[in-house]
Amino acid sequence: MQDDNQEPPSKASTTRTALALELRRKQEEQAVSKANEAIAIRPKRGKLTLLSRRIYNVFLYHAQRQGVDKPNYSILLSELIDDARFTSNNTELLKSHIRDMQATTIEWHTSAAGARQWTSTQLLGPVTIDEPGRGRACTLTWSYPEPIRERLVRPAQYTRVLLEISSQMRSYAASVLYELGARYLTSPGRLTMREDVIWWASVLTGRSDITTVDYRILHRDTIKKALAELDTLSEDFRLEVVEHKRGRKVEELQFRVIAKPQASAEGLREAAKAVFDLELVERLVVLGVKRAEAQDLYAITDEAVLRAAVDHVEQRLQSQNLPALKSAAAYLRDALKRQYAGAGEGEAKSALPRPGTVPSVDEKLQRLREEWQHQKAVEAKSLFNEMTEAQRAEQLQRFESERLGELASPIAKAWRRDGINSRIAASSFFRWLPSALWPGQVTDKELLDFAMSRTA
């Protein structure tokens, strides 16, 4: 029975609810039919970024709805910002990524009835942004190179890519692997194409300037992190890398698609929140980057590259042997532009280090600390397994009171549902447990003893 004192929902409240439901329905239905040839793009010139890939998918989505017979396509700038899940109205930033796509040359291979065709073309044709003045909506108009326009807008063989899911990816490599996984999920062997390591390095980073690759670094900094991100975000499938070796050297790669139990789009959106690293955004703010710009940087930059740059700037600020920085924020922007981390000031360094690159002292210390933390987590887990039920319950309760409120929504939800039996939540617990068992920061002597024990 309705409470007589309860006021009926206002018209404005009803309207907001309807708009929210409509937005959710729109997001769930947005799927682009992406030509299979356009998924694993290896740029021959130029570079591609995470945001440029999002923009490209949104352009394709709207072009396919406007029809293959149109030479040009148009949408409101606000539509692009919404559909690309971009949180900024900075048109200069969008222009920069559009220029990257226009400057990127790709090769397109097709075959039919025994015949093969090779096409080299730009990724995107002319783009116009019409800004009529304050208070009036901006419009974007774009076109595709004629040789591939129909293949893009009305592809014969394609993969359905959900914009809502692809926009959740925090790294370029994870975005590529998500689309490849969607493509090969229904294939009989569930194995992607087999290509050499340099080819994969270019495809997974969006870079055309890669000529040599240290596979160990590629696997550690790009592939491993992208696979973990994809596993967190996608409840439909996960990928594992298949290495083809000649002797001990890995020369070629494939990826195997492994199906997961089906889950709802709501579950995918919830899982995506675990990947958004608010701590990294706060570290940018501490360096002097305005919060809005920090969020923009996080949205458009490969997370591994951004994290490496932030680590480098923080280490540079702590250095006693170099002049003080005038602006940490400006130094960070330069580090991102030049894509170096751990190099000397003004000394550019590839995001994919060359074989034989010697890590700096700071990098070695950082790796040592990470190994120390991992070792302590292993020790803490072993001790936890030896505790009495009462002692375990005490630590679990303490974790919930001290840490649970800080966890991302999907991890907290998994903990409340499955507790220590949840794989994703249990890993958070065992990363926290060492701080409860051994309070305080690790000392230099402890690190030195740890390093010596590993080499003994």
XYZ file of C-alpha atoms in Angstrom:
456
model
C 0.000 0.000 0.000
C 1.337 3.431 -0.929
C 2.070 5.809 1.949
C -0.389 8.718 1.824
C 2.431 11.064 2.854
C 4.746 9.832 0.101
C 4.947 12.332 -2.744
C 4.641 10.977 -6.264
C 7.817 11.261 -8.362
C 8.193 14.644 -10.012
C 8.011 15.081 -13.763
C 11.677 16.087 -13.837
C 12.662 12.965 -11.880
C 10.655 10.761 -14.242
C 12.289 12.419 -17.240
C 15.790 11.901 -15.846
C 15.049 8.235 -15.195
C 13.727 7.782 -18.730
C 16.806 9.486 -20.197
C 19.120 7.294 -18.114
C 17.338 4.137 -19.278
C 17.457 5.329 -22.881
C 21.194 6.030 -22.593
C 21.812 2.559 -21.151
C 19.740 0.948 -23.921
C 21.634 2.930 -26.551
C 24.996 1.905 -25.141
C 24.040 -1.766 -25.015
C 22.827 -1.699 -28.637
C 25.791 0.174 -30.124
C 27.741 -2.340 -32.169
C 29.904 -1.653 -35.196
C 30.336 -4.258 -37.912
C 34.095 -3.933 -38.214
C 35.759 -5.409 -41.294
C 38.071 -8.219 -40.228
C 40.912 -6.618 -42.190
C 40.558 -3.438 -40.084
C 41.024 -5.127 -36.701
C 44.716 -6.026 -36.622
C 46.007 -2.890 -38.322
C 49.768 -2.611 -38.760
C 50.542 1.016 -39.583
C 53.171 1.512 -42.279
C 53.527 5.191 -41.459
C 52.367 7.226 -38.477
C 50.959 5.944 -35.205
C 47.637 5.051 -33.630
C 46.498 5.663 -30.050
C 43.785 4.264 -27.829
C 41.568 7.318 -28.360
C 42.111 7.337 -32.122
C 40.953 3.692 -32.217
C 37.838 4.629 -30.244
C 37.115 7.567 -32.551
C 37.575 5.343 -35.587
C 35.082 2.794 -34.266
C 32.537 5.545 -33.569
C 32.991 6.962 -37.076
C 32.389 3.485 -38.536
C 29.319 2.966 -36.364
C 27.642 6.139 -37.627
C 28.814 5.728 -41.230
C 27.249 2.266 -41.400
C 23.930 3.712 -40.242
C 24.052 6.564 -42.744
C 24.689 4.280 -45.716
C 27.444 3.187 -48.068
C 26.194 5.405 -50.905
C 27.043 8.632 -49.096
C 30.458 10.118 -49.956
C 30.652 11.944 -46.602
C 29.286 11.347 -43.117
C 28.338 13.787 -40.358
C 27.558 13.714 -36.636
C 27.424 16.256 -33.848
C 30.619 16.681 -31.844
C 28.602 15.866 -28.725
C 27.681 12.477 -30.244
C 31.321 11.647 -30.876
C 32.273 12.602 -27.313
C 29.440 10.501 -25.855
C 29.951 7.456 -28.062
C 33.749 7.426 -27.640
C 33.196 7.741 -23.859
C 35.513 10.748 -23.886
C 35.193 13.066 -20.889
C 36.468 16.282 -22.451
C 35.231 18.944 -24.873
C 38.809 19.719 -25.913
C 38.513 19.891 -29.704
C 42.254 20.455 -30.102
C 42.880 17.082 -28.508
C 40.412 15.422 -30.861
C 41.993 17.177 -33.838
C 45.391 15.806 -32.842
C 44.140 12.220 -32.894
C 42.266 12.748 -36.148
C 45.505 14.014 -37.713
C 47.244 10.843 -36.510
C 44.653 8.716 -38.293
C 44.961 10.768 -41.468
C 48.747 10.441 -41.381
C 48.612 6.675 -40.838
C 49.133 4.537 -43.911
C 47.795 0.983 -43.867
C 47.986 -1.975 -46.211
C 44.786 -3.807 -47.049
C 44.943 -7.398 -48.322
C 41.841 -9.092 -49.779
C 41.291 -12.302 -51.705
C 38.344 -13.835 -53.547
C 37.973 -16.703 -56.016
C 41.717 -17.310 -56.044
C 42.558 -13.670 -56.816
C 44.440 -11.421 -54.391
C 44.485 -7.654 -54.114
C 46.825 -5.338 -52.210
C 45.848 -1.750 -51.388
C 47.911 0.886 -49.617
C 45.905 3.848 -48.356
C 45.271 6.306 -45.558
C 43.177 5.166 -42.635
C 40.892 8.207 -42.840
C 40.069 10.827 -45.479
C 39.325 14.559 -45.076
C 37.659 15.632 -41.808
C 35.891 18.934 -41.151
C 34.854 20.333 -37.766
C 32.254 23.059 -38.188
C 32.136 25.384 -35.165
C 29.332 27.895 -35.900
C 29.809 29.921 -32.736
C 29.074 30.026 -29.045
C 25.876 28.280 -28.031
C 25.538 26.407 -31.330
C 26.335 22.728 -31.860
C 29.593 21.697 -33.541
C 29.430 19.201 -36.407
C 32.034 16.734 -37.675
C 32.104 15.617 -41.297
C 34.465 12.909 -42.546
C 35.079 10.548 -45.430
C 37.049 7.404 -46.177
C 39.573 6.761 -48.961
C 37.567 5.557 -51.949
C 39.490 2.263 -52.452
C 38.353 0.941 -49.050
C 35.191 2.962 -48.309
C 32.702 0.243 -49.241
C 34.778 -2.463 -47.541
C 34.635 -0.448 -44.318
C 31.040 0.742 -44.409
C 29.525 -2.463 -45.840
C 32.069 -5.226 -45.115
C 31.565 -8.734 -46.465
C 33.356 -10.348 -43.518
C 33.180 -8.544 -40.215
C 33.182 -8.799 -36.438
C 30.559 -7.130 -34.261
C 32.360 -4.867 -31.802
C 30.384 -3.381 -28.913
C 31.352 0.279 -28.435
C 30.453 0.056 -24.748
C 33.032 -2.684 -24.183
C 35.790 -1.444 -26.496
C 35.586 1.990 -24.872
C 36.354 0.463 -21.468
C 39.819 -0.696 -22.540
C 42.600 1.225 -20.816
C 45.426 0.251 -23.190
C 45.768 0.102 -26.963
C 46.969 -3.513 -26.851
C 43.926 -4.645 -24.825
C 41.622 -2.912 -27.321
C 43.228 -4.798 -30.218
C 43.109 -8.115 -28.372
C 39.458 -7.610 -27.455
C 38.520 -7.193 -31.121
C 40.688 -10.144 -32.161
C 39.085 -12.276 -29.466
C 35.606 -11.319 -30.658
C 36.635 -12.209 -34.209
C 38.097 -15.655 -33.479
C 35.731 -16.692 -30.682
C 33.451 -18.431 -33.182
C 36.190 -19.858 -35.440
C 36.723 -23.641 -35.262
C 40.288 -23.557 -33.961
C 39.909 -20.328 -31.960
C 43.451 -19.345 -32.956
C 44.396 -15.959 -34.364
C 46.765 -15.390 -37.275
C 50.378 -16.469 -36.799
C 52.845 -13.622 -37.346
C 56.373 -12.678 -36.363
C 57.145 -10.780 -33.151
C 57.867 -7.445 -34.880
C 54.497 -7.592 -36.660
C 52.702 -8.167 -33.367
C 54.682 -5.414 -31.624
C 53.542 -2.920 -34.270
C 49.919 -4.108 -34.202
C 49.669 -4.095 -30.394
C 51.257 -0.651 -29.951
C 49.918 1.153 -33.031
C 53.453 2.182 -33.986
C 55.058 2.002 -37.401
C 58.670 2.684 -36.343
C 59.449 -0.660 -34.694
C 62.319 -2.525 -36.331
C 63.728 -4.591 -33.455
C 61.993 -6.073 -30.414
C 63.142 -7.691 -27.200
C 60.341 -10.222 -26.784
C 60.822 -10.479 -23.029
C 60.096 -6.761 -22.665
C 57.217 -6.869 -25.148
C 55.650 -9.744 -23.220
C 56.209 -8.158 -19.797
C 55.162 -4.571 -20.565
C 52.533 -5.010 -23.288
C 51.165 -8.514 -23.810
C 50.956 -9.722 -20.200
C 49.270 -6.536 -18.980
C 46.839 -6.438 -21.916
C 45.819 -10.079 -21.327
C 45.197 -9.356 -17.639
C 43.127 -6.288 -18.507
C 41.082 -8.226 -21.049
C 40.495 -11.038 -18.559
C 39.145 -8.505 -16.054
C 36.882 -6.719 -18.537
C 35.523 -9.487 -20.710
C 33.350 -12.203 -19.262
C 32.786 -13.707 -22.720
C 36.346 -14.860 -23.368
C 39.984 -14.551 -22.426
C 43.140 -14.945 -24.500
C 46.422 -16.731 -23.969
C 49.574 -16.232 -26.002
C 50.985 -19.106 -28.078
C 54.733 -18.802 -28.641
C 56.473 -20.389 -31.625
C 60.199 -20.791 -30.998
C 63.286 -21.574 -32.995
C 65.573 -23.009 -30.383
C 65.106 -20.794 -27.333
C 64.152 -17.677 -29.309
C 60.476 -16.760 -29.702
C 60.017 -15.825 -33.361
C 56.264 -15.962 -34.014
C 53.078 -15.549 -31.981
C 49.422 -16.486 -32.024
C 46.671 -15.977 -29.487
C 44.208 -18.663 -28.414
C 40.665 -17.565 -27.538
C 39.150 -19.333 -24.526
C 35.405 -18.911 -24.009
C 33.968 -17.995 -20.600
C 30.414 -18.534 -19.319
C 28.107 -15.892 -20.722
C 27.421 -12.784 -18.648
C 25.278 -9.687 -18.979
C 26.407 -6.337 -20.358
C 25.836 -4.929 -16.858
C 28.401 -7.353 -15.501
C 30.901 -6.238 -18.136
C 30.399 -2.587 -17.248
C 30.838 -3.364 -13.562
C 34.061 -5.256 -14.231
C 35.390 -2.324 -16.241
C 35.439 -0.142 -13.131
C 38.169 -2.321 -11.681
C 40.535 -1.242 -14.433
C 40.157 2.528 -13.957
C 43.111 3.427 -11.774
C 42.103 6.426 -9.665
C 45.418 6.259 -7.832
C 47.302 6.913 -11.076
C 45.123 9.958 -11.761
C 45.881 11.260 -8.259
C 49.622 10.815 -8.859
C 49.263 13.051 -11.930
C 47.495 15.685 -9.850
C 50.278 15.574 -7.241
C 52.787 16.278 -10.037
C 50.947 19.503 -10.800
C 48.630 18.383 -13.609
C 45.148 19.883 -13.316
C 42.562 17.248 -12.450
C 40.578 17.665 -15.679
C 43.758 17.350 -17.748
C 44.871 14.355 -15.660
C 41.612 12.574 -16.460
C 42.034 13.428 -20.143
C 45.596 12.065 -20.134
C 44.400 8.852 -18.524
C 41.600 8.503 -21.070
C 43.800 8.882 -24.156
C 47.159 7.411 -23.120
C 48.174 3.787 -22.969
C 48.176 3.081 -19.229
C 51.546 1.285 -19.283
C 53.177 4.267 -21.039
C 51.538 6.772 -18.671
C 52.512 4.797 -15.567
C 56.125 4.500 -16.765
C 56.269 8.256 -17.384
C 54.845 9.053 -13.928
C 57.312 6.633 -12.296
C 60.163 8.318 -14.156
C 59.124 11.847 -13.127
C 58.719 10.810 -9.499
C 62.181 9.232 -9.524
C 63.597 12.342 -11.209
C 62.126 14.547 -8.477
C 63.827 12.430 -5.815
C 67.233 12.587 -7.473
C 69.864 14.501 -5.483
C 72.386 14.538 -8.340
C 70.374 16.506 -10.924
C 69.105 20.113 -10.947
C 65.627 20.668 -9.512
C 62.784 20.583 -12.025
C 61.078 23.896 -12.763
C 57.798 22.124 -13.572
C 57.138 18.436 -12.940
C 53.960 18.642 -15.043
C 55.851 20.050 -18.043
C 58.573 17.427 -17.631
C 55.881 14.729 -17.585
C 54.337 16.019 -20.823
C 57.765 15.967 -22.450
C 58.345 12.421 -21.211
C 55.033 11.308 -22.757
C 55.754 13.140 -26.007
C 59.217 11.598 -26.364
C 58.113 8.261 -24.872
C 61.033 7.843 -22.532
C 61.175 6.660 -18.954
C 64.321 6.185 -16.961
C 66.471 8.008 -19.550
C 68.439 11.163 -18.973
C 66.690 14.501 -19.399
C 66.269 15.294 -23.055
C 67.370 11.803 -24.057
C 64.625 10.016 -25.980
C 64.080 6.342 -25.419
C 61.761 3.948 -27.222
C 58.721 2.618 -25.351
C 59.962 -0.783 -26.502
C 63.544 -0.854 -25.165
C 66.235 -2.203 -27.450
C 67.958 -5.470 -26.628
C 70.894 -4.905 -24.323
C 69.422 -1.772 -22.679
C 70.810 -1.563 -19.130
C 68.198 -0.598 -16.504
C 68.999 2.436 -14.370
C 69.691 2.123 -10.630
C 66.240 3.531 -9.880
C 64.621 1.010 -12.225
C 66.516 -1.832 -10.560
C 65.414 -0.625 -7.130
C 61.810 -0.365 -8.283
C 61.887 -3.904 -9.649
C 63.509 -5.085 -6.411
C 60.740 -3.475 -4.355
C 58.105 -5.108 -6.557
C 59.775 -8.496 -6.146
C 59.990 -7.883 -2.382
C 56.267 -7.071 -2.234
C 55.427 -10.179 -4.244
C 57.574 -12.326 -1.964
C 55.945 -10.885 1.167
C 52.485 -11.573 -0.304
C 53.504 -15.209 -0.874
C 54.796 -15.458 2.704
C 51.643 -13.820 4.063
C 49.447 -16.289 2.199
C 51.448 -19.200 3.611
C 51.088 -17.828 7.151
C 47.371 -17.231 6.648
C 46.891 -20.872 5.675
C 48.606 -21.924 8.921
C 46.433 -19.694 11.152
C 43.603 -20.940 13.313
C 40.039 -20.236 12.223
C 39.772 -17.451 14.810
C 42.973 -15.793 13.583
C 41.819 -15.990 9.967
C 38.454 -14.499 10.867
C 40.237 -11.632 12.645
C 42.342 -10.800 9.569
C 39.339 -11.056 7.229
C 37.320 -8.730 9.430
C 40.197 -6.269 9.637
C 40.548 -6.291 5.832
C 36.857 -5.521 5.448
C 37.012 -2.622 7.886
C 40.279 -1.120 6.610
C 40.349 -1.853 2.893
C 37.008 -2.973 1.517
C 35.610 0.544 1.157
C 38.585 1.543 -1.030
C 38.241 -1.324 -3.505
C 36.753 -0.898 -6.968
C 33.071 -1.794 -7.150
C 33.380 -5.180 -8.932
C 36.121 -6.378 -6.561
C 34.160 -5.309 -3.488
C 31.063 -6.972 -4.925
C 33.016 -10.198 -5.560
C 34.326 -10.132 -1.971
C 30.859 -9.693 -0.488
C 29.594 -12.551 -2.628
C 32.441 -15.090 -2.381
C 34.875 -13.716 0.201
C 38.300 -15.316 0.220
C 37.123 -17.830 -2.406
C 36.868 -15.106 -5.047
C 39.962 -15.152 -7.278
C 39.991 -11.424 -8.020
C 39.090 -10.364 -4.460
C 41.466 -12.836 -2.798
C 44.417 -11.343 -4.687
C 43.532 -7.923 -3.223
C 43.386 -9.448 0.250
C 46.796 -11.108 0.001
C 48.369 -7.900 -1.363
C 46.988 -6.105 1.711
C 47.852 -8.786 4.290
C 51.642 -8.094 4.493
C 50.940 -4.533 5.682
C 48.876 -5.992 8.545
C 51.433 -8.642 9.481
C 54.560 -6.521 9.021
C 53.644 -2.814 9.441
C 56.007 -0.098 8.241
C 58.017 0.588 5.090
C 60.728 -1.772 3.914
C 64.197 -0.486 4.865
C 67.225 -0.267 2.576
C 68.947 -2.936 4.693
C 65.999 -5.315 4.279
C 66.052 -4.775 0.522
C 69.802 -5.369 0.429
C 69.461 -8.572 2.484
C 66.653 -9.694 0.156
C 68.771 -9.022 -2.945
C 71.743 -10.849 -1.445
C 69.606 -13.861 -0.506
C 68.476 -14.236 -4.128
C 72.017 -14.222 -5.467
C 73.482 -16.449 -2.767
